[in-house]
Amino acid sequence: SLLDYFMLRSPLMPFQVYSEMSSLEGEQAEEQLFQLMKNREIREAIYVSSPSLYHSLIKLEKFSDSPKKNQLIKSALKYLIRMSTRPTPFGLCSGVEAGRIGDKTDLVIPDNRQFKKR
């Protein structure tokens, strides 16, 4: 029946993204950011949330070490933290999972989820 199902908000990315990013600094954090920006879902979520940040991040490699570059990296990291730790509905930074209520509690959110947008 319909009462046997539930909906659960979940962050867009797994918590592991936050764990890995929080342990990095300087060039390592910047390189990891470039790698994460190759992810289509991350790029799209940043674009929907802040088109101006998205367009600046596309050009990030052209910036030399400057306060502007550091601010862009800091802003992008804030979005990545949101996408991997907060299930609040903000743009495409989170989603909803469906589950079925049973006798046993066993909740696993797979990393390779299929994203559907409306």
Short mmCIF file of N, CA and C in Angstrom, two decimals:
data_model
loop_
_atom_site.label_atom_id
_atom_site.label_comp_id
_atom_site.label_asym_id
_atom_site.label_seq_id
_atom_site.Cartn_x
_atom_site.Cartn_y
_atom_site.Cartn_z
N SER A 1 0.84 -1.18 0.00
CA SER A 1 0.00 0.00 0.00
C SER A 1 0.88 1.25 0.00
N LEU A 2 0.28 2.37 -0.21
CA LEU A 2 0.99 3.64 -0.25
C LEU A 2 1.66 3.95 1.08
N LEU A 3 1.10 3.51 2.17
CA LEU A 3 1.67 3.79 3.49
C LEU A 3 2.93 2.97 3.77
N ASP A 4 3.29 2.06 2.89
CA ASP A 4 4.49 1.26 3.08
C ASP A 4 5.75 1.94 2.52
N TYR A 5 5.62 3.14 1.98
CA TYR A 5 6.75 3.83 1.36
C TYR A 5 7.05 5.14 2.09
N PHE A 6 8.28 5.60 1.95
CA PHE A 6 8.68 6.88 2.53
C PHE A 6 9.57 7.63 1.54
N MET A 7 9.70 8.92 1.79
CA MET A 7 10.59 9.77 1.01
C MET A 7 11.64 10.33 1.96
N LEU A 8 12.89 10.39 1.51
CA LEU A 8 13.99 10.87 2.34
C LEU A 8 14.81 11.87 1.52
N ARG A 9 15.01 13.06 2.05
CA ARG A 9 15.88 14.02 1.38
C ARG A 9 17.32 13.59 1.58
N SER A 10 18.12 13.78 0.53
CA SER A 10 19.52 13.41 0.64
C SER A 10 20.37 14.41 -0.15
N PRO A 11 21.61 14.65 0.30
CA PRO A 11 22.50 15.52 -0.45
C PRO A 11 22.78 14.94 -1.84
N LEU A 12 23.15 15.81 -2.77
CA LEU A 12 23.45 15.38 -4.13
C LEU A 12 24.64 14.41 -4.17
N MET A 13 25.70 14.73 -3.42
CA MET A 13 26.93 13.94 -3.45
C MET A 13 27.10 13.18 -2.13
N PRO A 14 27.87 12.10 -2.14
CA PRO A 14 28.10 11.36 -0.90
C PRO A 14 28.96 12.17 0.08
N PHE A 15 28.85 11.87 1.36
CA PHE A 15 29.60 12.56 2.41
C PHE A 15 31.11 12.45 2.18
N GLN A 16 31.52 11.42 1.49
CA GLN A 16 32.94 11.19 1.21
C GLN A 16 33.56 12.39 0.48
N VAL A 17 32.80 13.08 -0.36
CA VAL A 17 33.31 14.27 -1.06
C VAL A 17 33.75 15.31 -0.04
N TYR A 18 32.92 15.55 0.97
CA TYR A 18 33.27 16.50 2.02
C TYR A 18 34.49 16.01 2.80
N SER A 19 34.50 14.75 3.17
CA SER A 19 35.61 14.21 3.95
C SER A 19 36.94 14.39 3.22
N GLU A 20 36.95 14.09 1.94
CA GLU A 20 38.19 14.22 1.16
C GLU A 20 38.60 15.68 1.00
N MET A 21 37.66 16.56 0.72
CA MET A 21 37.98 17.97 0.51
C MET A 21 38.45 18.64 1.80
N SER A 22 37.88 18.28 2.93
CA SER A 22 38.23 18.95 4.19
C SER A 22 39.65 18.64 4.64
N SER A 23 40.23 17.57 4.13
CA SER A 23 41.59 17.21 4.53
C SER A 23 42.65 17.80 3.60
N LEU A 24 42.22 18.49 2.53
CA LEU A 24 43.16 19.04 1.56
C LEU A 24 43.34 20.54 1.74
N GLU A 25 44.50 21.04 1.31
CA GLU A 25 44.77 22.47 1.36
C GLU A 25 45.51 22.88 0.10
N GLY A 26 45.48 24.17 -0.19
CA GLY A 26 46.27 24.75 -1.26
C GLY A 26 46.05 24.12 -2.61
N GLU A 27 47.15 23.75 -3.26
CA GLU A 27 47.10 23.19 -4.61
C GLU A 27 46.37 21.86 -4.67
N GLN A 28 46.47 21.07 -3.60
CA GLN A 28 45.74 19.79 -3.57
C GLN A 28 44.24 20.02 -3.60
N ALA A 29 43.77 20.99 -2.82
CA ALA A 29 42.34 21.30 -2.81
C ALA A 29 41.90 21.85 -4.16
N GLU A 30 42.74 22.68 -4.75
CA GLU A 30 42.42 23.24 -6.07
C GLU A 30 42.34 22.14 -7.13
N GLU A 31 43.27 21.22 -7.11
CA GLU A 31 43.27 20.12 -8.08
C GLU A 31 42.04 19.22 -7.89
N GLN A 32 41.70 18.94 -6.64
CA GLN A 32 40.50 18.13 -6.37
C GLN A 32 39.25 18.86 -6.86
N LEU A 33 39.23 20.16 -6.68
CA LEU A 33 38.10 20.97 -7.16
C LEU A 33 37.97 20.84 -8.68
N PHE A 34 39.09 20.94 -9.40
CA PHE A 34 39.05 20.78 -10.86
C PHE A 34 38.52 19.41 -11.25
N GLN A 35 38.93 18.38 -10.50
CA GLN A 35 38.45 17.03 -10.80
C GLN A 35 36.94 16.92 -10.55
N LEU A 36 36.48 17.47 -9.45
CA LEU A 36 35.05 17.41 -9.13
C LEU A 36 34.21 18.20 -10.13
N MET A 37 34.77 19.27 -10.66
CA MET A 37 34.03 20.09 -11.62
C MET A 37 33.83 19.36 -12.95
N LYS A 38 34.49 18.25 -13.15
CA LYS A 38 34.26 17.43 -14.35
C LYS A 38 32.96 16.64 -14.23
N ASN A 39 32.43 16.55 -13.02
CA ASN A 39 31.19 15.82 -12.77
C ASN A 39 30.01 16.66 -13.26
N ARG A 40 29.23 16.11 -14.15
CA ARG A 40 28.12 16.84 -14.78
C ARG A 40 27.10 17.30 -13.75
N GLU A 41 26.78 16.47 -12.77
CA GLU A 41 25.79 16.85 -11.77
C GLU A 41 26.27 18.02 -10.91
N ILE A 42 27.55 18.04 -10.57
CA ILE A 42 28.10 19.15 -9.78
C ILE A 42 28.07 20.44 -10.59
N ARG A 43 28.53 20.36 -11.84
CA ARG A 43 28.52 21.56 -12.70
C ARG A 43 27.10 22.11 -12.85
N GLU A 44 26.16 21.23 -13.08
CA GLU A 44 24.78 21.65 -13.28
C GLU A 44 24.19 22.27 -12.00
N ALA A 45 24.48 21.68 -10.85
CA ALA A 45 23.97 22.22 -9.58
C ALA A 45 24.54 23.61 -9.31
N ILE A 46 25.83 23.80 -9.58
CA ILE A 46 26.43 25.12 -9.39
C ILE A 46 25.83 26.11 -10.39
N TYR A 47 25.64 25.68 -11.62
CA TYR A 47 25.07 26.57 -12.63
C TYR A 47 23.66 27.04 -12.24
N VAL A 48 22.83 26.12 -11.77
CA VAL A 48 21.46 26.48 -11.38
C VAL A 48 21.48 27.38 -10.14
N SER A 49 22.37 27.10 -9.20
CA SER A 49 22.43 27.88 -7.96
C SER A 49 23.06 29.25 -8.16
N SER A 50 24.11 29.32 -8.99
CA SER A 50 24.83 30.58 -9.19
C SER A 50 25.50 30.58 -10.57
N PRO A 51 24.78 31.02 -11.60
CA PRO A 51 25.37 31.06 -12.94
C PRO A 51 26.67 31.87 -13.01
N SER A 52 26.75 32.96 -12.27
CA SER A 52 27.97 33.77 -12.32
C SER A 52 29.16 33.01 -11.74
N LEU A 53 28.96 32.28 -10.65
CA LEU A 53 30.05 31.46 -10.10
C LEU A 53 30.44 30.37 -11.09
N TYR A 54 29.46 29.75 -11.70
CA TYR A 54 29.73 28.70 -12.68
C TYR A 54 30.64 29.24 -13.80
N HIS A 55 30.29 30.38 -14.37
CA HIS A 55 31.06 30.94 -15.48
C HIS A 55 32.46 31.36 -15.03
N SER A 56 32.60 31.83 -13.80
CA SER A 56 33.92 32.17 -13.27
C SER A 56 34.76 30.92 -13.05
N LEU A 57 34.13 29.85 -12.58
CA LEU A 57 34.88 28.60 -12.35
C LEU A 57 35.37 27.99 -13.66
N ILE A 58 34.61 28.18 -14.73
CA ILE A 58 35.05 27.68 -16.04
C ILE A 58 36.38 28.32 -16.43
N LYS A 59 36.56 29.57 -16.03
CA LYS A 59 37.78 30.32 -16.37
C LYS A 59 38.82 30.29 -15.25
N LEU A 60 38.59 29.52 -14.22
CA LEU A 60 39.43 29.55 -13.02
C LEU A 60 40.90 29.29 -13.32
N GLU A 61 41.20 28.36 -14.22
CA GLU A 61 42.59 28.03 -14.50
C GLU A 61 43.35 29.21 -15.10
N LYS A 62 42.63 30.18 -15.67
CA LYS A 62 43.28 31.35 -16.27
C LYS A 62 43.70 32.38 -15.24
N PHE A 63 43.11 32.30 -14.03
CA PHE A 63 43.48 33.24 -12.98
C PHE A 63 44.82 32.84 -12.39
N SER A 64 45.69 33.81 -12.18
CA SER A 64 46.92 33.51 -11.45
C SER A 64 46.57 33.54 -9.97
N ASP A 65 47.53 33.22 -9.12
CA ASP A 65 47.24 33.29 -7.69
C ASP A 65 46.84 34.72 -7.36
N SER A 66 45.63 34.87 -6.94
CA SER A 66 45.11 36.20 -6.64
C SER A 66 43.99 36.06 -5.62
N PRO A 67 43.64 37.16 -4.98
CA PRO A 67 42.50 37.11 -4.06
C PRO A 67 41.22 36.66 -4.76
N LYS A 68 41.03 37.05 -6.02
CA LYS A 68 39.83 36.65 -6.78
C LYS A 68 39.78 35.13 -6.95
N LYS A 69 40.91 34.54 -7.31
CA LYS A 69 40.97 33.08 -7.49
C LYS A 69 40.69 32.37 -6.18
N ASN A 70 41.29 32.86 -5.10
CA ASN A 70 41.07 32.24 -3.79
C ASN A 70 39.61 32.35 -3.37
N GLN A 71 38.97 33.48 -3.66
CA GLN A 71 37.56 33.67 -3.32
C GLN A 71 36.68 32.71 -4.13
N LEU A 72 37.00 32.52 -5.41
CA LEU A 72 36.23 31.59 -6.25
C LEU A 72 36.35 30.16 -5.72
N ILE A 73 37.55 29.76 -5.35
CA ILE A 73 37.76 28.42 -4.80
C ILE A 73 36.97 28.26 -3.51
N LYS A 74 37.03 29.26 -2.65
CA LYS A 74 36.30 29.21 -1.38
C LYS A 74 34.80 29.10 -1.62
N SER A 75 34.27 29.86 -2.58
CA SER A 75 32.84 29.81 -2.90
C SER A 75 32.45 28.43 -3.43
N ALA A 76 33.27 27.89 -4.33
CA ALA A 76 32.98 26.56 -4.89
C ALA A 76 33.00 25.50 -3.80
N LEU A 77 33.94 25.62 -2.87
CA LEU A 77 34.02 24.65 -1.77
C LEU A 77 32.77 24.72 -0.89
N LYS A 78 32.24 25.91 -0.70
CA LYS A 78 31.00 26.04 0.09
C LYS A 78 29.85 25.28 -0.59
N TYR A 79 29.78 25.37 -1.91
CA TYR A 79 28.73 24.63 -2.63
C TYR A 79 28.97 23.13 -2.53
N LEU A 80 30.22 22.70 -2.63
CA LEU A 80 30.52 21.27 -2.52
C LEU A 80 30.18 20.74 -1.13
N ILE A 81 30.44 21.55 -0.11
CA ILE A 81 30.07 21.15 1.25
C ILE A 81 28.56 20.99 1.34
N ARG A 82 27.83 21.96 0.79
CA ARG A 82 26.36 21.89 0.80
C ARG A 82 25.89 20.63 0.07
N MET A 83 26.49 20.35 -1.08
CA MET A 83 26.06 19.21 -1.91
C MET A 83 26.37 17.87 -1.27
N SER A 84 27.30 17.83 -0.32
CA SER A 84 27.68 16.54 0.26
C SER A 84 27.28 16.39 1.73
N THR A 85 26.72 17.44 2.34
CA THR A 85 26.36 17.33 3.75
C THR A 85 24.95 17.76 4.09
N ARG A 86 24.32 18.57 3.23
CA ARG A 86 23.02 19.14 3.59
C ARG A 86 21.92 18.68 2.63
N PRO A 87 20.87 18.11 3.17
CA PRO A 87 19.77 17.67 2.31
C PRO A 87 18.70 18.73 2.10
N THR A 88 19.02 19.99 2.42
CA THR A 88 18.02 21.05 2.25
C THR A 88 17.78 21.31 0.77
N PRO A 89 16.54 21.58 0.39
CA PRO A 89 16.24 21.79 -1.03
C PRO A 89 16.70 23.16 -1.50
N PHE A 90 17.86 23.20 -2.12
CA PHE A 90 18.42 24.43 -2.68
C PHE A 90 18.91 24.11 -4.08
N GLY A 91 18.22 24.59 -5.10
CA GLY A 91 18.61 24.29 -6.47
C GLY A 91 18.64 22.79 -6.70
N LEU A 92 19.75 22.33 -7.23
CA LEU A 92 19.93 20.89 -7.49
C LEU A 92 20.94 20.27 -6.52
N CYS A 93 21.18 20.93 -5.38
CA CYS A 93 22.19 20.46 -4.43
C CYS A 93 21.75 19.28 -3.59
N SER A 94 20.49 18.91 -3.69
CA SER A 94 20.01 17.75 -2.95
C SER A 94 18.90 17.08 -3.75
N GLY A 95 18.46 15.97 -3.25
CA GLY A 95 17.40 15.24 -3.94
C GLY A 95 16.54 14.49 -2.96
N VAL A 96 15.72 13.63 -3.49
CA VAL A 96 14.81 12.83 -2.68
C VAL A 96 15.00 11.37 -3.06
N GLU A 97 15.06 10.54 -2.05
CA GLU A 97 15.15 9.09 -2.25
C GLU A 97 13.82 8.48 -1.81
N ALA A 98 13.42 7.44 -2.46
CA ALA A 98 12.21 6.71 -2.06
C ALA A 98 12.63 5.38 -1.45
N GLY A 99 11.90 4.96 -0.46
CA GLY A 99 12.19 3.69 0.19
C GLY A 99 10.92 3.00 0.63
N ARG A 100 11.09 1.80 1.04
CA ARG A 100 9.95 1.00 1.48
C ARG A 100 10.11 0.66 2.95
N ILE A 101 9.05 0.81 3.70
CA ILE A 101 9.06 0.50 5.12
C ILE A 101 8.86 -1.00 5.29
N GLY A 102 9.73 -1.60 6.09
CA GLY A 102 9.63 -3.04 6.32
C GLY A 102 9.88 -3.37 7.78
N ASP A 103 10.08 -4.64 8.06
CA ASP A 103 10.32 -5.09 9.42
C ASP A 103 11.72 -4.72 9.91
N LYS A 104 12.64 -4.56 8.96
CA LYS A 104 14.04 -4.32 9.29
C LYS A 104 14.46 -2.95 8.73
N THR A 105 15.22 -2.19 9.51
CA THR A 105 15.73 -0.90 9.04
C THR A 105 17.07 -1.13 8.36
N ASP A 106 17.13 -0.84 7.09
CA ASP A 106 18.36 -1.02 6.32
C ASP A 106 18.36 0.03 5.22
N LEU A 107 19.00 1.16 5.48
CA LEU A 107 18.97 2.28 4.55
C LEU A 107 20.36 2.50 3.96
N VAL A 108 20.47 2.36 2.65
CA VAL A 108 21.72 2.59 1.94
C VAL A 108 21.40 3.47 0.74
N ILE A 109 22.12 4.60 0.63
CA ILE A 109 21.93 5.48 -0.51
C ILE A 109 23.12 5.24 -1.43
N PRO A 110 22.89 4.64 -2.59
CA PRO A 110 24.01 4.31 -3.48
C PRO A 110 24.66 5.57 -4.07
N ASP A 111 25.97 5.48 -4.35
CA ASP A 111 26.69 6.59 -4.96
C ASP A 111 26.30 6.79 -6.42
N ASN A 112 25.88 5.73 -7.07
CA ASN A 112 25.59 5.80 -8.51
C ASN A 112 24.10 5.96 -8.76
N ARG A 113 23.49 6.89 -8.06
CA ARG A 113 22.05 7.13 -8.22
C ARG A 113 21.76 7.71 -9.60
N GLN A 114 20.55 7.52 -10.03
CA GLN A 114 20.09 8.14 -11.26
C GLN A 114 19.37 9.42 -10.89
N PHE A 115 19.77 10.52 -11.50
CA PHE A 115 19.19 11.80 -11.18
C PHE A 115 18.09 12.12 -12.19
N LYS A 116 16.94 12.45 -11.66
CA LYS A 116 15.82 12.86 -12.50
C LYS A 116 15.41 14.24 -12.04
N LYS A 117 15.28 15.16 -12.98
CA LYS A 117 14.90 16.52 -12.65
C LYS A 117 13.57 16.85 -13.28
N ARG A 118 12.81 17.74 -12.63
CA ARG A 118 11.52 18.19 -13.16
C ARG A 118 11.56 19.67 -13.36
#
